[in-house]
PDB file of C-alpha atoms in Angstrom:
ATOM      1  CA  UNK J   1     -72.202 -41.562 -12.723  1.00 81.00           C
ATOM      2  CA  UNK J   2     -74.566 -41.204  -9.475  1.00 84.00           C
ATOM      3  CA  UNK J   3     -75.285 -37.897  -8.478  1.00 90.00           C
ATOM      4  CA  UNK J   4     -77.303 -35.737  -5.848  1.00 93.00           C
ATOM      5  CA  UNK J   5     -78.475 -31.870  -6.454  1.00 94.00           C
ATOM      6  CA  UNK J   6     -79.631 -29.781  -3.321  1.00 93.00           C
ATOM      7  CA  UNK J   7     -80.916 -26.286  -3.222  1.00 87.00           C
ATOM      8  CA  UNK J   8     -78.071 -23.559  -2.218  1.00 83.00           C
ATOM      9  CA  UNK J   9     -78.253 -22.010   1.045  1.00 85.00           C
ATOM     10  CA  UNK J  10     -78.706 -20.623   3.370  1.00 93.00           C
ATOM     11  CA  UNK J  11     -82.219 -21.093   3.861  1.00 96.00           C
ATOM     12  CA  UNK J  12     -83.465 -18.531   6.710  1.00 97.00           C
ATOM     13  CA  UNK J  13     -86.909 -18.895   8.203  1.00 97.00           C
ATOM     14  CA  UNK J  14     -89.305 -17.667  11.339  1.00 97.00           C
ATOM     15  CA  UNK J  15     -90.289 -20.105  13.791  1.00 97.00           C
ATOM     16  CA  UNK J  16     -93.260 -22.079  12.925  1.00 97.00           C
ATOM     17  CA  UNK J  17     -92.915 -21.407   9.162  1.00 98.00           C
ATOM     18  CA  UNK J  18     -93.372 -24.350   7.031  1.00 98.00           C
ATOM     19  CA  UNK J  19     -89.619 -25.871   5.226  1.00 97.00           C
ATOM     20  CA  UNK J  20     -88.985 -27.253   2.191  1.00 97.00           C
ATOM     21  CA  UNK J  21     -85.593 -28.079   0.871  1.00 97.00           C
ATOM     22  CA  UNK J  22     -84.972 -29.458  -2.456  1.00 97.00           C
ATOM     23  CA  UNK J  23     -83.174 -32.839  -3.719  1.00 97.00           C
ATOM     24  CA  UNK J  24     -83.020 -34.122  -6.564  1.00 97.00           C
ATOM     25  CA  UNK J  25     -80.968 -37.321  -7.995  1.00 95.00           C
ATOM     26  CA  UNK J  26     -79.035 -39.393 -10.779  1.00 94.00           C
ATOM     27  CA  UNK J  27     -78.870 -42.580 -10.443  1.00 89.00           C
ATOM     28  CA  UNK J  28     -79.066 -46.234 -12.269  1.00 82.00           C
ATOM     29  CA  UNK J  29     -81.034 -48.700 -10.628  1.00 79.00           C
ATOM     30  CA  UNK J  30     -83.152 -48.524  -7.599  1.00 82.00           C
ATOM     31  CA  UNK J  31     -81.487 -46.404  -4.504  1.00 88.00           C
ATOM     32  CA  UNK J  32     -82.007 -45.861  -1.238  1.00 89.00           C
ATOM     33  CA  UNK J  33     -82.255 -42.189  -0.407  1.00 93.00           C
ATOM     34  CA  UNK J  34     -81.780 -40.348   2.919  1.00 93.00           C
ATOM     35  CA  UNK J  35     -81.538 -37.060   4.801  1.00 96.00           C
ATOM     36  CA  UNK J  36     -78.914 -36.503   7.208  1.00 95.00           C
ATOM     37  CA  UNK J  37     -78.572 -33.576   9.538  1.00 96.00           C
ATOM     38  CA  UNK J  38     -74.994 -31.977  11.312  1.00 93.00           C
ATOM     39  CA  UNK J  39     -75.647 -29.865  13.766  1.00 93.00           C
ATOM     40  CA  UNK J  40     -72.674 -27.413  14.689  1.00 87.00           C
ATOM     41  CA  UNK J  41     -69.419 -29.292  15.563  1.00 84.00           C
ATOM     42  CA  UNK J  42     -70.621 -32.278  15.322  1.00 87.00           C
ATOM     43  CA  UNK J  43     -70.988 -35.279  12.665  1.00 88.00           C
ATOM     44  CA  UNK J  44     -73.873 -36.231  10.549  1.00 91.00           C
ATOM     45  CA  UNK J  45     -77.090 -37.904  11.968  1.00 92.00           C
ATOM     46  CA  UNK J  46     -79.361 -39.965   9.754  1.00 92.00           C
ATOM     47  CA  UNK J  47     -82.435 -38.473  10.205  1.00 95.00           C
ATOM     48  CA  UNK J  48     -84.997 -40.520   7.969  1.00 95.00           C
ATOM     49  CA  UNK J  49     -84.643 -42.789   4.804  1.00 93.00           C
ATOM     50  CA  UNK J  50     -86.633 -44.436   1.963  1.00 93.00           C
ATOM     51  CA  UNK J  51     -85.658 -47.362  -0.023  1.00 88.00           C
ATOM     52  CA  UNK J  52     -88.366 -47.698  -2.631  1.00 88.00           C
ATOM     53  CA  UNK J  53     -90.665 -45.333  -4.825  1.00 92.00           C
ATOM     54  CA  UNK J  54     -93.719 -43.841  -3.178  1.00 95.00           C
ATOM     55  CA  UNK J  55     -92.275 -44.641   0.362  1.00 94.00           C
ATOM     56  CA  UNK J  56     -92.308 -41.756   3.174  1.00 97.00           C
ATOM     57  CA  UNK J  57     -89.607 -41.522   5.365  1.00 95.00           C
ATOM     58  CA  UNK J  58     -90.668 -39.547   8.529  1.00 96.00           C
ATOM     59  CA  UNK J  59     -88.553 -38.429  12.137  1.00 95.00           C
ATOM     60  CA  UNK J  60     -88.592 -35.587  14.279  1.00 95.00           C
ATOM     61  CA  UNK J  61     -91.898 -33.984  12.186  1.00 97.00           C
ATOM     62  CA  UNK J  62     -89.532 -34.164   8.944  1.00 98.00           C
ATOM     63  CA  UNK J  63     -90.996 -35.730   6.070  1.00 98.00           C
ATOM     64  CA  UNK J  64     -89.671 -36.870   2.424  1.00 98.00           C
ATOM     65  CA  UNK J  65     -91.520 -38.805  -0.248  1.00 98.00           C
ATOM     66  CA  UNK J  66     -89.404 -41.129  -2.537  1.00 96.00           C
ATOM     67  CA  UNK J  67     -90.646 -39.553  -6.122  1.00 96.00           C
ATOM     68  CA  UNK J  68     -89.413 -41.807  -8.821  1.00 94.00           C
ATOM     69  CA  UNK J  69     -90.820 -39.918 -11.767  1.00 94.00           C
ATOM     70  CA  UNK J  70     -89.712 -36.924 -10.655  1.00 96.00           C
ATOM     71  CA  UNK J  71     -86.388 -38.006  -8.959  1.00 96.00           C
ATOM     72  CA  UNK J  72     -86.783 -36.587  -6.331  1.00 97.00           C
ATOM     73  CA  UNK J  73     -86.598 -36.722  -2.226  1.00 97.00           C
ATOM     74  CA  UNK J  74     -87.632 -33.314  -0.948  1.00 98.00           C
ATOM     75  CA  UNK J  75     -87.511 -32.736   2.893  1.00 98.00           C
ATOM     76  CA  UNK J  76     -90.690 -30.824   4.411  1.00 98.00           C
ATOM     77  CA  UNK J  77     -91.791 -29.611   8.049  1.00 98.00           C
ATOM     78  CA  UNK J  78     -94.609 -28.025   8.592  1.00 97.00           C
ATOM     79  CA  UNK J  79     -93.386 -25.660  11.605  1.00 96.00           C
ATOM     80  CA  UNK J  80     -89.699 -25.506  12.107  1.00 97.00           C
ATOM     81  CA  UNK J  81     -88.172 -24.527  15.679  1.00 97.00           C
ATOM     82  CA  UNK J  82     -84.761 -22.800  16.359  1.00 97.00           C
ATOM     83  CA  UNK J  83     -83.400 -26.132  17.440  1.00 96.00           C
ATOM     84  CA  UNK J  84     -83.831 -27.517  13.586  1.00 97.00           C
ATOM     85  CA  UNK J  85     -81.042 -24.849  12.636  1.00 97.00           C
ATOM     86  CA  UNK J  86     -78.210 -27.411  11.206  1.00 96.00           C
ATOM     87  CA  UNK J  87     -77.054 -27.925   8.146  1.00 95.00           C
ATOM     88  CA  UNK J  88     -78.935 -31.013   5.817  1.00 96.00           C
ATOM     89  CA  UNK J  89     -77.636 -33.364   3.441  1.00 95.00           C
ATOM     90  CA  UNK J  90     -79.395 -35.404   0.883  1.00 95.00           C
ATOM     91  CA  UNK J  91     -77.818 -39.012  -0.213  1.00 92.00           C
ATOM     92  CA  UNK J  92     -78.200 -41.733  -2.096  1.00 90.00           C
ATOM     93  CA  UNK J  93     -77.131 -45.511  -1.861  1.00 85.00           C
ATOM     94  CA  UNK J  94     -77.366 -47.083  -5.289  1.00 75.00           C
ATOM     95  CA  UNK J  95     -76.204 -50.353  -4.649  1.00 64.00           C
ATOM     96  CA  UNK J  96     -72.434 -50.207  -4.476  1.00 62.00           C
ATOM     97  CA  UNK J  97     -70.238 -49.667  -1.530  1.00 61.00           C
ATOM     98  CA  UNK J  98     -70.381 -45.913  -1.617  1.00 70.00           C
ATOM     99  CA  UNK J  99     -72.728 -43.191  -0.643  1.00 81.00           C
ATOM    100  CA  UNK J 100     -73.536 -40.007  -2.367  1.00 87.00           C
ATOM    101  CA  UNK J 101     -73.796 -36.565  -1.006  1.00 90.00           C
ATOM    102  CA  UNK J 102     -75.532 -33.756  -2.045  1.00 91.00           C
ATOM    103  CA  UNK J 103     -73.293 -30.456  -0.921  1.00 91.00           C
ATOM    104  CA  UNK J 104     -75.565 -29.843   2.183  1.00 93.00           C
ATOM    105  CA  UNK J 105     -78.507 -26.952   3.010  1.00 95.00           C
ATOM    106  CA  UNK J 106     -77.856 -24.629   5.741  1.00 95.00           C
ATOM    107  CA  UNK J 107     -80.937 -23.579   7.440  1.00 97.00           C
ATOM    108  CA  UNK J 108     -81.489 -20.838  10.108  1.00 96.00           C
ATOM    109  CA  UNK J 109     -84.401 -20.543  12.186  1.00 97.00           C
ATOM    110  CA  UNK J 110     -85.032 -17.060  13.939  1.00 97.00           C
ATOM    111  CA  UNK J 111     -87.282 -16.711  17.392  1.00 95.00           C
TER     112      UNK J 111
ATOM    113  CA  UNK Z  30     -71.791 -45.626  24.266  1.00 62.00           C
ATOM    114  CA  UNK Z  31     -71.737 -47.471  20.822  1.00 72.00           C
ATOM    115  CA  UNK Z  32     -70.856 -45.615  17.986  1.00 92.00           C
ATOM    116  CA  UNK Z  33     -68.287 -44.222  16.005  1.00 95.00           C
ATOM    117  CA  UNK Z  34     -65.312 -42.953  17.814  1.00 95.00           C
ATOM    118  CA  UNK Z  35     -62.782 -40.425  16.181  1.00 96.00           C
ATOM    119  CA  UNK Z  36     -59.679 -39.413  17.642  1.00 96.00           C
ATOM    120  CA  UNK Z  37     -58.134 -36.787  17.959  1.00 96.00           C
ATOM    121  CA  UNK Z  38     -60.883 -33.860  17.594  1.00 95.00           C
ATOM    122  CA  UNK Z  39     -58.171 -31.563  16.268  1.00 96.00           C
ATOM    123  CA  UNK Z  40     -55.140 -31.693  15.207  1.00 96.00           C
ATOM    124  CA  UNK Z  41     -52.515 -28.702  13.322  1.00 97.00           C
ATOM    125  CA  UNK Z  42     -49.619 -30.192  11.261  1.00 97.00           C
ATOM    126  CA  UNK Z  43     -46.302 -28.696   9.727  1.00 97.00           C
ATOM    127  CA  UNK Z  44     -46.430 -29.388   5.664  1.00 98.00           C
ATOM    128  CA  UNK Z  45     -44.635 -32.652   5.196  1.00 97.00           C
ATOM    129  CA  UNK Z  46     -45.213 -34.444   8.781  1.00 97.00           C
ATOM    130  CA  UNK Z  47     -47.306 -37.594   8.729  1.00 96.00           C
ATOM    131  CA  UNK Z  48     -50.065 -38.476  11.281  1.00 96.00           C
ATOM    132  CA  UNK Z  49     -52.504 -41.187  11.624  1.00 98.00           C
ATOM    133  CA  UNK Z  50     -56.399 -40.420  12.277  1.00 98.00           C
ATOM    134  CA  UNK Z  51     -58.225 -43.239  14.140  1.00 98.00           C
ATOM    135  CA  UNK Z  52     -61.652 -44.549  13.972  1.00 98.00           C
ATOM    136  CA  UNK Z  53     -62.936 -47.074  15.945  1.00 97.00           C
ATOM    137  CA  UNK Z  54     -66.559 -48.661  16.300  1.00 96.00           C
ATOM    138  CA  UNK Z  55     -68.013 -51.287  18.382  1.00 94.00           C
ATOM    139  CA  UNK Z  56     -71.234 -52.126  16.678  1.00 91.00           C
ATOM    140  CA  UNK Z  57     -69.990 -54.697  14.509  1.00 90.00           C
ATOM    141  CA  UNK Z  58     -70.284 -53.197  11.119  1.00 89.00           C
ATOM    142  CA  UNK Z  59     -68.702 -54.318   8.073  1.00 88.00           C
ATOM    143  CA  UNK Z  60     -68.502 -51.530   6.304  1.00 88.00           C
ATOM    144  CA  UNK Z  61     -66.269 -48.400   7.399  1.00 92.00           C
ATOM    145  CA  UNK Z  62     -65.396 -45.320   5.268  1.00 93.00           C
ATOM    146  CA  UNK Z  63     -63.616 -41.997   5.602  1.00 96.00           C
ATOM    147  CA  UNK Z  64     -65.152 -39.060   3.884  1.00 95.00           C
ATOM    148  CA  UNK Z  65     -63.728 -35.239   4.299  1.00 96.00           C
ATOM    149  CA  UNK Z  66     -65.652 -32.121   4.260  1.00 93.00           C
ATOM    150  CA  UNK Z  67     -65.155 -29.092   2.855  1.00 91.00           C
ATOM    151  CA  UNK Z  68     -66.886 -25.733   2.568  1.00 82.00           C
ATOM    152  CA  UNK Z  69     -69.125 -25.791  -0.384  1.00 77.00           C
ATOM    153  CA  UNK Z  70     -68.144 -29.526  -1.579  1.00 79.00           C
ATOM    154  CA  UNK Z  71     -70.104 -31.593   0.598  1.00 83.00           C
ATOM    155  CA  UNK Z  72     -68.812 -34.965   1.834  1.00 90.00           C
ATOM    156  CA  UNK Z  73     -65.948 -36.603   0.011  1.00 91.00           C
ATOM    157  CA  UNK Z  74     -65.186 -40.189   0.211  1.00 91.00           C
ATOM    158  CA  UNK Z  75     -61.646 -40.858   0.495  1.00 95.00           C
ATOM    159  CA  UNK Z  76     -61.335 -44.673   1.341  1.00 95.00           C
ATOM    160  CA  UNK Z  77     -63.703 -47.255   2.301  1.00 92.00           C
ATOM    161  CA  UNK Z  78     -63.542 -50.842   3.220  1.00 92.00           C
ATOM    162  CA  UNK Z  79     -66.176 -53.674   3.242  1.00 88.00           C
ATOM    163  CA  UNK Z  80     -64.633 -55.969   5.807  1.00 89.00           C
ATOM    164  CA  UNK Z  81     -61.188 -56.817   7.872  1.00 92.00           C
ATOM    165  CA  UNK Z  82     -58.668 -57.166   5.050  1.00 94.00           C
ATOM    166  CA  UNK Z  83     -60.186 -54.996   2.072  1.00 92.00           C
ATOM    167  CA  UNK Z  84     -60.014 -51.334   1.417  1.00 95.00           C
ATOM    168  CA  UNK Z  85     -60.690 -49.481  -1.839  1.00 92.00           C
ATOM    169  CA  UNK Z  86     -60.199 -45.945  -3.165  1.00 94.00           C
ATOM    170  CA  UNK Z  87     -62.908 -43.450  -3.057  1.00 91.00           C
ATOM    171  CA  UNK Z  88     -63.057 -40.268  -5.126  1.00 89.00           C
ATOM    172  CA  UNK Z  89     -60.160 -38.418  -3.076  1.00 94.00           C
ATOM    173  CA  UNK Z  90     -57.702 -40.724  -2.277  1.00 96.00           C
ATOM    174  CA  UNK Z  91     -54.568 -39.134  -3.159  1.00 96.00           C
ATOM    175  CA  UNK Z  92     -52.224 -38.414  -0.271  1.00 96.00           C
ATOM    176  CA  UNK Z  93     -53.989 -41.134   1.891  1.00 97.00           C
ATOM    177  CA  UNK Z  94     -53.353 -44.642   3.086  1.00 97.00           C
ATOM    178  CA  UNK Z  95     -55.807 -47.098   4.968  1.00 98.00           C
ATOM    179  CA  UNK Z  96     -55.778 -50.433   6.132  1.00 96.00           C
ATOM    180  CA  UNK Z  97     -58.226 -52.459   8.227  1.00 97.00           C
ATOM    181  CA  UNK Z  98     -56.952 -55.400   9.938  1.00 96.00           C
ATOM    182  CA  UNK Z  99     -59.789 -55.656  12.435  1.00 96.00           C
ATOM    183  CA  UNK Z 100     -63.784 -55.079  11.682  1.00 94.00           C
ATOM    184  CA  UNK Z 101     -63.549 -52.720  14.459  1.00 96.00           C
ATOM    185  CA  UNK Z 102     -60.621 -50.013  13.308  1.00 97.00           C
ATOM    186  CA  UNK Z 103     -60.154 -48.370  10.115  1.00 98.00           C
ATOM    187  CA  UNK Z 104     -57.171 -45.741  10.598  1.00 98.00           C
ATOM    188  CA  UNK Z 105     -56.385 -43.125   7.972  1.00 98.00           C
ATOM    189  CA  UNK Z 106     -52.955 -42.122   7.494  1.00 98.00           C
ATOM    190  CA  UNK Z 107     -51.788 -38.794   5.868  1.00 97.00           C
ATOM    191  CA  UNK Z 108     -48.186 -39.665   4.524  1.00 92.00           C
ATOM    192  CA  UNK Z 109     -47.087 -36.230   3.965  1.00 96.00           C
ATOM    193  CA  UNK Z 110     -49.214 -33.433   5.187  1.00 97.00           C
ATOM    194  CA  UNK Z 111     -50.078 -30.512   2.407  1.00 97.00           C
ATOM    195  CA  UNK Z 112     -52.089 -27.430   3.170  1.00 97.00           C
ATOM    196  CA  UNK Z 113     -54.711 -28.665   0.683  1.00 96.00           C
ATOM    197  CA  UNK Z 114     -55.603 -31.654   3.203  1.00 97.00           C
ATOM    198  CA  UNK Z 115     -56.749 -29.175   5.629  1.00 97.00           C
ATOM    199  CA  UNK Z 116     -60.289 -30.348   6.235  1.00 97.00           C
ATOM    200  CA  UNK Z 117     -62.643 -32.161   8.605  1.00 95.00           C
ATOM    201  CA  UNK Z 118     -62.499 -35.791   8.457  1.00 97.00           C
ATOM    202  CA  UNK Z 119     -65.518 -37.793   9.110  1.00 95.00           C
ATOM    203  CA  UNK Z 120     -65.233 -41.762   9.395  1.00 96.00           C
ATOM    204  CA  UNK Z 121     -68.399 -43.529   9.231  1.00 92.00           C
ATOM    205  CA  UNK Z 122     -69.804 -47.450   9.295  1.00 91.00           C
ATOM    206  CA  UNK Z 123     -72.567 -49.238   8.530  1.00 86.00           C
ATOM    207  CA  UNK Z 124     -74.044 -52.659   8.535  1.00 80.00           C
ATOM    208  CA  UNK Z 125     -73.969 -53.400   4.875  1.00 68.00           C
ATOM    209  CA  UNK Z 126     -72.438 -50.465   3.332  1.00 53.00           C
ATOM    210  CA  UNK Z 127     -75.494 -50.288   0.872  1.00 47.00           C
ATOM    211  CA  UNK Z 128     -75.629 -53.599  -0.727  1.00 48.00           C
ATOM    212  CA  UNK Z 129     -78.946 -54.512   0.001  1.00 48.00           C
ATOM    213  CA  UNK Z 130     -82.029 -53.486  -0.831  1.00 41.00           C
ATOM    214  CA  UNK Z 131     -82.939 -52.053   2.295  1.00 46.00           C
ATOM    215  CA  UNK Z 132     -80.030 -49.721   2.243  1.00 63.00           C
ATOM    216  CA  UNK Z 133     -78.685 -48.898   6.064  1.00 71.00           C
ATOM    217  CA  UNK Z 134     -77.520 -45.123   6.985  1.00 79.00           C
ATOM    218  CA  UNK Z 135     -74.191 -44.679   8.048  1.00 85.00           C
ATOM    219  CA  UNK Z 136     -73.420 -43.840  11.826  1.00 89.00           C
ATOM    220  CA  UNK Z 137     -70.962 -41.295  11.711  1.00 92.00           C
ATOM    221  CA  UNK Z 138     -68.100 -40.149  13.889  1.00 94.00           C
ATOM    222  CA  UNK Z 139     -68.100 -36.754  15.832  1.00 93.00           C
ATOM    223  CA  UNK Z 140     -64.984 -35.566  13.226  1.00 94.00           C
ATOM    224  CA  UNK Z 141     -61.352 -34.267  13.116  1.00 96.00           C
ATOM    225  CA  UNK Z 142     -60.852 -31.034  12.264  1.00 95.00           C
ATOM    226  CA  UNK Z 143     -57.329 -31.047  10.806  1.00 97.00           C
ATOM    227  CA  UNK Z 144     -55.068 -27.864   9.690  1.00 97.00           C
ATOM    228  CA  UNK Z 145     -52.182 -28.480   7.735  1.00 97.00           C
ATOM    229  CA  UNK Z 146     -49.768 -25.102   7.763  1.00 97.00           C
TER     230      UNK Z 146
END
């Protein structure tokens, strides 16, 4: 079945460091891919998405490129801020009525 | 404000009690779903609905019931609460439910933290 695998956390970085959170997927067909962010005590918010191979989703300085050849959708940001501290979830939707979420990666950014 | 509204935000139940978690959205979304979030396990789908009158089971449906009498509302019922149902519950909706090629993302509610003692 479809699945999403994320790197284990927590990831701890200093402010202005470069961020990569790895995400790989298994799916039949051509899924849409998403990154969601969850701040403490809140629900998940859609951060960015890509709907076909080679698409790049971007928002708030975060980027992720849909790589079909490596079945990956890694999240990157060039310079993180303390306010980026949150849990990040990779997810896919493969044309069925279900989204598949990864287990989440906690990011801590230190001032 | 438009969005997904969940009530209550916090609830403590005794084992064997029943209760209903409420979820309402005002975006005319066809697709609604319930997830539970547990440490180290991410989000797991409990039940979902693709429109009024239509519901289906997700990954972990046992112990939960749902109904969808209107487009706006999608309540989740715990029939007889158990400690294993201690979790954070999220309701989410989207326009298309991922069926269309240009998949829509979810809009999530802020969650209900449930403790069963």
